[in-house]
Each structure stands twice: as C-alpha cells, then as structure tokens.
Amino acid sequence: MKDKKLVAVERILDNYLEMNNHRKTPERYTILKAIYSTNGHFTLEELNEKLSTDWNFPVSRATLYNTLNLFLSLRLVARHRFQGSTKYEACYDNNNHCHQICTMCGKVVEVKSPEIDMAVENMHLRRFRKDGFTLYVYGVCSACQTLMTKRKKKESEKKKSNTE
Amino acid sequence: MKDKKLVAVERILDNYLEMNNHRKTPERYTILKAIYSTNGHFTLEELNEKLSTDWNFPVSRATLYNTLNLFLSLRLVARHRFQGSTKYEACYDNNNHCHQICTMCGKVVEVKSPEIDMAVENMHLRRFRKDGFTLYVYGVCSACQTLMTKRKKKESEKKKSNTE
DNA sequence: GTCAGTGCAAACTTTTTGCAACTAC
DNA sequence: GTAGTTGCAAAAAGTTTGCACTGAC
C-alpha cells in the first residue's frame, strides 16, 4: 500500500525533474522517502532529525527548505503555519485538510469530513481553478473546557470570600 | 454602523481588562480603534505605520505584538499566516473566513460563502466547542491560468524547432 | 566538462524576552 | 505605592541568500 504511494509520488518527482531539466539528486529522493514514511504533521526540524538518525542521510537546512518548497509546489507536501510553528505533511492523494485547533492549549487534531469536502467542491469561485483546501476550525477542546469551568468556579469562590 | 461595532469591541476589551485586572492603557484602545478603522487584511508593519502617521500615536513593536496577541485571544482580530507574510484583520461579528489563494502568484481574495458557513456549522466535532473557522482554498487564478497556457505553448514551439 | 544543486555561513525577517522606566489603578 | 505595561534593545526562531564546491547529466 505504502510502497504504491511512494512509487506514485516518485514518479511525479521524476517526471517534473526530467521535464524541467533538473537533477535527480539523492537528497531529493531520500527526503521524499523520509516524508512519505512519516505519518501526520512534522516540522522541518523533526524531518532534519529523522534524516540524520533514521536514514543516516544528513542534509543542510537550506536544502531542506529548497526541497520542501519544491514538493510544496508539486503538491506532494502541504504546509500549515500553526501558532508558533510551521508544520508539513505528506499530501499526495489528499489535498484536503480539516483541522480542529484548540485556542486555549493549541492542540491540533486532523479530522475527515466528506461533507466539507463536498461543500468546498460545490463552492462557486469565479475564474479560479480549485486544487485543494485547508480548513481550520477554532474552538475549545473538552479538556480546556473543563479546566475553564474549574477556574471560573475558583474565581467566583475567591470573590465571594473577598466580599465577605 | 462602524461606530456601533467599535463600541461593541471596546466593551469586550473593557470587560476583559476589568475582569482580569489589566490596565486600560491608551495604547490598547488606540490600537483597537486603528484596527477597526481598517478594512481587510493588514500586516503588523502596516498597522505600525498607520498608528504613527494617521493616529500620531507611535508604539513599539513589542507592544503591537502583545496587543495583537491579546486581541487574538479575545477573537477581536484574526491572524493569517500567508506565504511569506503574516496578516491580521478585524473579525468581530465575523469569525468565519474563506480565502481563495493562487498558488502561482500568491494572490489572496476573501470570499463569502453561506454554504460553507452552514457546512462547518453542521460539521460534527466530538467534544469540541466551535468558535469560528478559516478556510483556505488553493488553486490557480485566471490570470495565472492564461499565463501558464501561453508558456506551455511557447515551450512546445521551442521543442518543435529543436527537433527540427 | 558543464551547470544545477548542495553545504555552509552569513544575512535577513519575524517574533519573543529581559529590564528599566512609566503610569493606571 | 504597586503591579501591570510600555519601550528599547538584545536574543531567539525561522527562512533566505551568496558563494565555493560537488556531482548528475
């Protein structure tokens, strides 16, 4: 399964590099492999780490940025600029991303929603060819909700004792 | 119309500052006023500029960052981390944002879509209180589409003459 | 052999932090 | 007066750029 996907994205990369007379460097293919053997989000730093330790293939930061930007334009990876940190993820076969983000603790959860996929699909944009989308739903997760109610309770008790 | 909105957001700020024993500094209110007299997206830099020239009220960058983060958590402004630059916008009364982004030229257009609003409204997220959302639809704008077709045409002609 | 691509370091941009001075309460 | 805020400068984090060297073609 996974191999099939890797083969497919490698073919896309092959094709692009050949078409544009760019070089098939080991860096590009190793980075692509490393990305597609990762599940979920990762930071540039984490990818760098992984390449060094797991793949025994250290590359420079500049190369990582270059290569990620290349993959970004080929839509082989997606980039999300979250609060404080930029994260990437493999996104071949899946250009649609829904995330729920807790505005209290910053926790990010990826969710699937065929309804949203459909709604964006049907969304009418004038003179614009849609390729994919990212949806961020902001709110408060259950953990933070309980935390908030607890804190409020404490505060009101404190206020009560102050006025007594 | 606009005054009404400003009054409303000032009340939210008032309330928050009083509740949490934070100071009602001129900076905070002037920055809020400046933001709510701006239409559409703006960068921190632009806001800084505006405060200095239009409002004759220069503040330090650190204060701007602090204040914007405060407003962010109060949901009085929204932040978008676009390719290369971070943009803010006033968002009281409107926590839902849809943007179409051209992946070729980076052009960003804000769009309204009651259908999407509805779809996200109806989206079921387990144990999560939704407060608002941001949707980014990626694709290619008409200008870039025509540019691409022109370029492809040129390339194929070039290839043709090469093989001749 | 050539030139795109890489590594490295430096530059640059953006954001955060530490601290003294200030001021709203 | 006190503690939250600001301004300034320095630091930290994130990203881009210039240049010499390397290696894919």
Coordinates of C-alpha atoms (C1' of nucleotides) in Angstrom, one line a residue:
Chain A
M1 CA 0.0 0.0 0.0
K2 CA 2.5 2.5 1.2
D3 CA 5.0 1.4 -1.5
K4 CA 2.4 2.1 -4.1
K5 CA 2.0 5.6 -2.9
L6 CA 5.8 6.2 -2.7
V7 CA 6.2 4.9 -6.3
A8 CA 3.5 7.3 -7.4
V9 CA 5.0 10.4 -5.8
E10 CA 8.4 9.4 -7.0
R11 CA 7.1 9.2 -10.5
I12 CA 5.7 12.7 -10.2
L13 CA 9.0 13.9 -9.0
D14 CA 10.9 12.1 -11.8
N15 CA 8.5 13.5 -14.3
Y16 CA 8.9 17.1 -13.1
L17 CA 12.7 16.9 -12.8
E18 CA 13.0 15.4 -16.3
M19 CA 10.6 17.9 -17.9
N20 CA 12.4 20.8 -16.4
N21 CA 16.0 19.5 -16.7
H22 CA 16.6 19.5 -13.0
R23 CA 18.8 16.9 -11.4
K24 CA 17.7 13.7 -9.8
T25 CA 19.8 14.1 -6.7
P26 CA 19.8 11.5 -3.9
E27 CA 18.8 14.3 -1.5
R28 CA 15.5 14.9 -3.2
Y29 CA 14.6 11.2 -3.3
T30 CA 15.7 10.5 0.2
I31 CA 13.8 13.5 1.6
L32 CA 10.7 12.4 -0.3
K33 CA 11.0 8.9 1.0
A34 CA 11.5 10.1 4.6
I35 CA 8.4 12.4 4.3
Y36 CA 6.3 9.6 2.9
S37 CA 7.3 7.2 5.6
T38 CA 6.1 9.7 8.2
N39 CA 2.5 9.8 9.4
G40 CA 0.9 13.1 10.3
H41 CA 2.5 16.5 10.8
F42 CA 6.2 17.2 11.2
T43 CA 8.3 20.2 11.5
L44 CA 11.3 21.0 9.3
E45 CA 13.4 20.4 12.4
E46 CA 11.9 17.0 13.0
L47 CA 12.4 16.0 9.4
N48 CA 16.0 17.1 9.6
E49 CA 16.5 14.9 12.8
K50 CA 14.8 11.9 11.1
L51 CA 17.0 12.2 8.0
S52 CA 20.1 12.2 10.2
T53 CA 19.3 9.4 12.6
D54 CA 16.8 7.1 10.9
W55 CA 18.1 7.5 7.3
N56 CA 21.7 8.3 8.1
F57 CA 21.5 11.0 5.5
P58 CA 22.1 14.4 7.0
V59 CA 21.3 17.4 4.7
S60 CA 21.7 21.1 5.2
R61 CA 18.8 23.2 6.3
A62 CA 18.9 25.2 3.1
T63 CA 18.4 22.0 1.1
L64 CA 15.5 21.0 3.2
Y65 CA 13.9 24.4 2.7
N66 CA 14.6 24.2 -1.1
T67 CA 13.3 20.7 -1.4
L68 CA 10.2 21.3 0.7
N69 CA 9.3 24.3 -1.4
L70 CA 9.7 22.2 -4.5
F71 CA 7.5 19.5 -3.0
L72 CA 5.0 22.2 -2.0
S73 CA 4.7 23.5 -5.5
L74 CA 4.3 19.9 -6.7
R75 CA 1.6 19.4 -4.1
L76 CA 3.5 16.4 -2.6
V77 CA 3.5 18.1 0.8
A78 CA 1.2 20.6 2.5
R79 CA 2.4 23.3 4.8
H80 CA 0.5 24.6 7.9
R81 CA 1.6 27.6 9.8
F82 CA 0.3 27.0 13.2
Q83 CA 0.6 29.1 16.3
G84 CA 4.3 29.3 16.7
S85 CA 5.5 26.5 14.4
T86 CA 5.2 25.6 10.8
K87 CA 4.3 22.0 10.1
Y88 CA 4.4 19.9 7.0
E89 CA 2.7 16.7 6.0
A90 CA 2.7 14.3 3.0
C91 CA -0.4 15.1 1.0
Y92 CA -0.4 13.1 -2.2
D93 CA -3.9 11.8 -3.0
N94 CA -5.2 14.1 -0.3
N95 CA -5.2 17.8 -0.9
N96 CA -7.9 18.5 1.5
H97 CA -7.2 19.1 5.2
C98 CA -9.5 19.8 8.1
H99 CA -8.0 20.6 11.4
Q100 CA -9.6 21.5 14.7
I101 CA -7.5 23.7 16.8
C102 CA -7.9 24.5 20.4
T103 CA -7.3 28.2 21.0
M104 CA -6.6 27.6 24.7
C105 CA -3.9 24.8 24.6
G106 CA -3.0 24.9 20.9
K107 CA -3.8 21.2 20.4
V108 CA -4.4 20.4 16.7
V109 CA -6.4 17.4 15.6
E110 CA -6.8 16.4 12.0
V111 CA -10.4 15.4 11.1
K112 CA -12.0 13.9 8.0
S113 CA -15.2 15.4 6.7
P114 CA -16.8 14.3 3.4
E115 CA -19.5 16.9 4.0
I116 CA -16.9 19.7 4.0
D117 CA -15.1 18.2 1.0
M118 CA -18.4 18.2 -0.8
A119 CA -19.3 21.7 0.2
V120 CA -15.9 23.1 -1.0
E121 CA -16.3 21.1 -4.1
N122 CA -19.6 22.7 -4.8
M123 CA -18.4 26.2 -3.8
H124 CA -18.5 28.5 -6.7
L125 CA -15.4 30.6 -7.2
R126 CA -15.3 32.9 -10.2
R127 CA -12.5 32.3 -12.6
F128 CA -10.5 30.2 -10.2
R129 CA -9.3 26.5 -10.6
K130 CA -9.6 24.8 -7.2
D131 CA -6.8 22.4 -6.4
G132 CA -7.3 21.7 -2.7
F133 CA -8.2 23.3 0.5
T134 CA -7.3 23.6 4.2
L135 CA -9.9 24.2 6.9
Y136 CA -9.1 25.3 10.4
V137 CA -11.9 25.1 12.9
Y138 CA -11.0 27.1 16.0
G139 CA -12.6 26.5 19.4
V140 CA -12.0 24.9 22.8
C141 CA -11.3 21.3 23.3
S142 CA -13.1 19.3 26.1
A143 CA -10.0 19.3 28.4
C144 CA -9.7 23.1 28.2
Q145 CA -13.5 23.5 28.7
T146 CA -13.4 21.6 32.0
L147 CA -10.3 23.5 33.0
M148 CA -12.1 26.8 32.3
T149 CA -15.2 25.9 34.3
K150 CA -13.0 24.8 37.2
R151 CA -11.1 28.1 37.1
K152 CA -14.2 30.1 36.9
K153 CA -15.6 28.3 39.9
K154 CA -12.5 29.0 41.9
E155 CA -12.6 32.7 40.9
S156 CA -16.2 33.1 42.0
E157 CA -15.4 31.5 45.3
K158 CA -12.5 33.8 45.8
K159 CA -14.6 36.8 45.0
K160 CA -17.2 35.6 47.5
S161 CA -14.6 35.3 50.3
N162 CA -13.2 38.7 49.4
T163 CA -16.5 40.4 49.8
E164 CA -17.4 38.6 53.0
Chain B
M1 CA -22.6 51.4 11.6
K2 CA -18.9 51.4 12.2
D3 CA -19.2 53.3 15.4
K4 CA -21.6 50.7 16.7
K5 CA -19.1 47.9 16.0
L6 CA -16.3 49.9 17.6
V7 CA -18.3 50.5 20.7
A8 CA -19.1 46.8 20.9
V9 CA -15.5 45.7 20.7
E10 CA -14.4 48.3 23.1
R11 CA -16.9 46.9 25.5
I12 CA -15.4 43.5 25.1
L13 CA -12.0 44.8 25.8
D14 CA -13.2 46.9 28.8
N15 CA -14.9 43.9 30.2
Y16 CA -11.9 41.6 29.8
L17 CA -9.4 44.1 31.3
E18 CA -11.6 44.8 34.3
M19 CA -12.3 41.2 34.9
N20 CA -8.6 40.3 34.8
N21 CA -7.3 43.4 36.5
H22 CA -5.4 44.6 33.5
R23 CA -4.8 48.2 32.7
K24 CA -6.8 50.3 30.3
T25 CA -3.9 51.8 28.5
P26 CA -4.3 54.4 25.7
E27 CA -2.2 52.0 23.6
R28 CA -4.7 49.2 23.7
Y29 CA -7.6 51.4 22.9
T30 CA -5.9 53.3 20.1
I31 CA -4.6 50.1 18.5
L32 CA -8.1 48.7 18.7
K33 CA -9.5 51.8 17.1
A34 CA -6.9 51.8 14.4
I35 CA -7.6 48.1 13.6
Y36 CA -11.3 48.6 13.4
S37 CA -11.0 51.6 11.1
T38 CA -9.0 49.4 8.7
N39 CA -10.8 47.3 6.0
G40 CA -9.4 44.0 5.1
H41 CA -6.0 42.5 5.8
F42 CA -3.1 44.3 7.2
T43 CA 0.4 43.4 8.4
L44 CA 1.9 44.3 11.7
E45 CA 4.2 46.7 9.9
E46 CA 1.3 48.4 8.1
L47 CA -0.6 48.8 11.4
N48 CA 2.6 50.3 13.0
E49 CA 2.9 52.7 10.1
K50 CA -0.8 53.7 10.3
L51 CA -0.6 54.3 14.1
S52 CA 2.4 56.6 13.6
T53 CA 1.1 58.7 10.7
D54 CA -2.7 58.5 10.8
W55 CA -3.1 58.4 14.5
N56 CA 0.0 60.2 15.6
F57 CA 0.5 57.5 18.2
P58 CA 3.7 55.6 17.6
V59 CA 4.1 52.4 19.7
S60 CA 6.9 49.9 19.9
R61 CA 6.8 46.7 18.0
A62 CA 6.7 44.6 21.2
T63 CA 3.6 46.4 22.3
L64 CA 2.0 45.7 19.0
Y65 CA 2.8 42.0 19.2
N66 CA 1.5 41.9 22.8
T67 CA -1.7 43.7 22.0
L68 CA -2.4 41.8 18.8
N69 CA -2.0 38.6 20.8
L70 CA -4.4 39.8 23.4
F71 CA -6.9 40.8 20.7
L72 CA -6.3 37.4 19.0
S73 CA -7.3 35.5 22.2
L74 CA -10.3 37.8 22.6
R75 CA -11.2 37.0 19.0
L76 CA -11.2 40.7 18.1
V77 CA -8.7 40.1 15.4
A78 CA -7.9 37.1 13.2
R79 CA -4.4 36.2 12.0
H80 CA -3.5 34.5 8.7
R81 CA 0.0 33.2 8.0
F82 CA 0.2 33.5 4.3
Q83 CA 3.1 32.6 2.1
G84 CA 5.8 34.9 3.3
S85 CA 3.8 37.3 5.4
T86 CA 1.5 37.3 8.4
K87 CA -1.7 39.3 8.0
Y88 CA -4.3 40.4 10.6
E89 CA -7.8 41.6 10.2
A90 CA -10.6 42.8 12.4
C91 CA -13.1 40.0 12.9
Y92 CA -15.7 40.9 15.4
D93 CA -19.1 39.7 14.3
N94 CA -17.4 37.5 11.7
N95 CA -15.2 34.7 13.0
N96 CA -15.6 32.8 9.7
H97 CA -13.2 33.5 6.9
C98 CA -12.9 32.0 3.4
H99 CA -9.9 32.8 1.3
Q100 CA -9.0 31.7 -2.2
I101 CA -5.3 31.7 -2.7
C102 CA -3.5 31.4 -6.0
T103 CA -0.5 29.1 -5.7
M104 CA 1.2 30.6 -8.7
C105 CA 1.1 34.4 -7.8
G106 CA 0.1 34.2 -4.2
K107 CA -2.9 36.5 -4.7
V108 CA -5.4 36.2 -1.8
V109 CA -9.1 37.0 -2.3
E110 CA -11.6 36.9 0.6
V111 CA -14.9 35.3 -0.3
K112 CA -18.2 34.9 1.4
S113 CA -19.9 31.6 1.4
P114 CA -23.0 31.0 3.4
E115 CA -22.9 27.4 2.2
I116 CA -19.5 26.8 3.8
D117 CA -20.6 28.6 6.9
M118 CA -23.5 26.2 7.1
A119 CA -21.5 23.1 6.4
V120 CA -19.0 23.9 9.1
E121 CA -21.8 24.8 11.4
N122 CA -23.3 21.3 10.8
M123 CA -19.9 19.6 11.0
H124 CA -19.8 17.3 13.9
L125 CA -16.6 17.5 16.1
R126 CA -16.5 15.3 19.2
R127 CA -16.1 17.1 22.4
F128 CA -15.1 20.4 20.9
R129 CA -16.8 23.8 21.1
K130 CA -16.5 25.5 17.7
D131 CA -15.9 29.3 17.8
G132 CA -15.0 30.1 14.2
F133 CA -13.1 28.8 11.2
T134 CA -10.8 29.8 8.4
L135 CA -10.9 28.1 5.1
Y136 CA -8.1 28.4 2.5
V137 CA -9.0 27.2 -1.0
Y138 CA -5.8 26.8 -3.0
G139 CA -5.7 26.8 -6.8
V140 CA -4.8 28.9 -9.8
C141 CA -6.4 32.3 -10.6
S142 CA -7.5 33.1 -14.1
A143 CA -4.5 35.4 -14.8
C144 CA -2.1 32.7 -13.9
Q145 CA -4.1 30.1 -15.9
T146 CA -3.7 32.2 -19.1
L147 CA -0.1 32.8 -18.3
M148 CA 0.5 29.1 -18.0
T149 CA -1.2 28.2 -21.2
K150 CA 0.9 30.8 -23.0
R151 CA 4.1 29.5 -21.5
K152 CA 3.2 25.9 -22.4
K153 CA 2.5 27.0 -26.0
K154 CA 5.9 28.7 -26.2
E155 CA 7.6 25.6 -24.8
S156 CA 6.1 23.2 -27.2
E157 CA 7.0 25.5 -30.1
K158 CA 10.6 25.7 -28.8
K159 CA 10.7 21.9 -28.6
K160 CA 9.4 21.6 -32.1
S161 CA 12.1 23.9 -33.5
N162 CA 14.7 22.0 -31.5
T163 CA 13.8 18.6 -33.0
E164 CA 13.6 20.0 -36.5
Chain C
dG1 C1' 33.1 19.5 -18.9
dT2 C1' 29.1 21.9 -17.6
dC3 C1' 25.8 23.8 -14.7
dA4 C1' 22.2 22.6 -11.4
dG5 C1' 22.3 21.6 -6.6
dT6 C1' 24.3 21.2 -2.1
dG7 C1' 26.6 22.7 2.3
dC8 C1' 27.9 26.2 5.0
dA9 C1' 27.7 30.5 6.9
dA10 C1' 26.0 34.9 6.9
dA11 C1' 22.2 37.8 6.3
dC12 C1' 17.6 38.9 6.9
dT13 C1' 12.9 38.7 8.8
dT14 C1' 9.8 37.9 12.2
dT15 C1' 8.7 37.3 17.0
dT16 C1' 9.9 36.9 21.9
dT17 C1' 12.2 38.3 26.1
dG18 C1' 14.6 40.9 29.8
dC19 C1' 14.8 45.0 32.1
dA20 C1' 14.4 49.8 33.4
dA21 C1' 11.1 53.5 33.2
dC22 C1' 6.4 54.7 33.4
dT23 C1' 1.5 55.0 34.6
dA24 C1' -3.3 53.4 35.5
dC25 C1' -5.3 51.9 39.5
Chain D
dG1 C1' 2.6 52.8 46.3
dT2 C1' 2.2 48.8 43.5
dA3 C1' 1.9 45.9 39.9
dG4 C1' 0.7 45.7 35.1
dT5 C1' 2.6 47.9 30.7
dT6 C1' 5.5 50.1 27.6
dG7 C1' 9.8 51.0 25.0
dC8 C1' 14.1 49.6 23.8
dA9 C1' 17.5 46.6 22.7
dA10 C1' 19.1 42.1 22.6
dA11 C1' 18.1 37.4 21.7
dA12 C1' 15.8 33.7 19.6
dA13 C1' 13.5 31.5 16.0
dG14 C1' 12.6 30.9 11.2
dT15 C1' 13.9 31.5 6.5
dT16 C1' 16.6 33.2 2.5
dT17 C1' 20.8 34.2 0.1
dG18 C1' 25.7 34.2 -1.7
dC19 C1' 29.4 31.5 -2.8
dA20 C1' 32.6 27.8 -3.4
dC21 C1' 32.5 23.0 -4.2
dT22 C1' 30.4 18.8 -5.8
dG23 C1' 28.2 15.5 -8.7
dA24 C1' 24.4 14.3 -12.1
dC25 C1' 24.0 14.6 -16.8

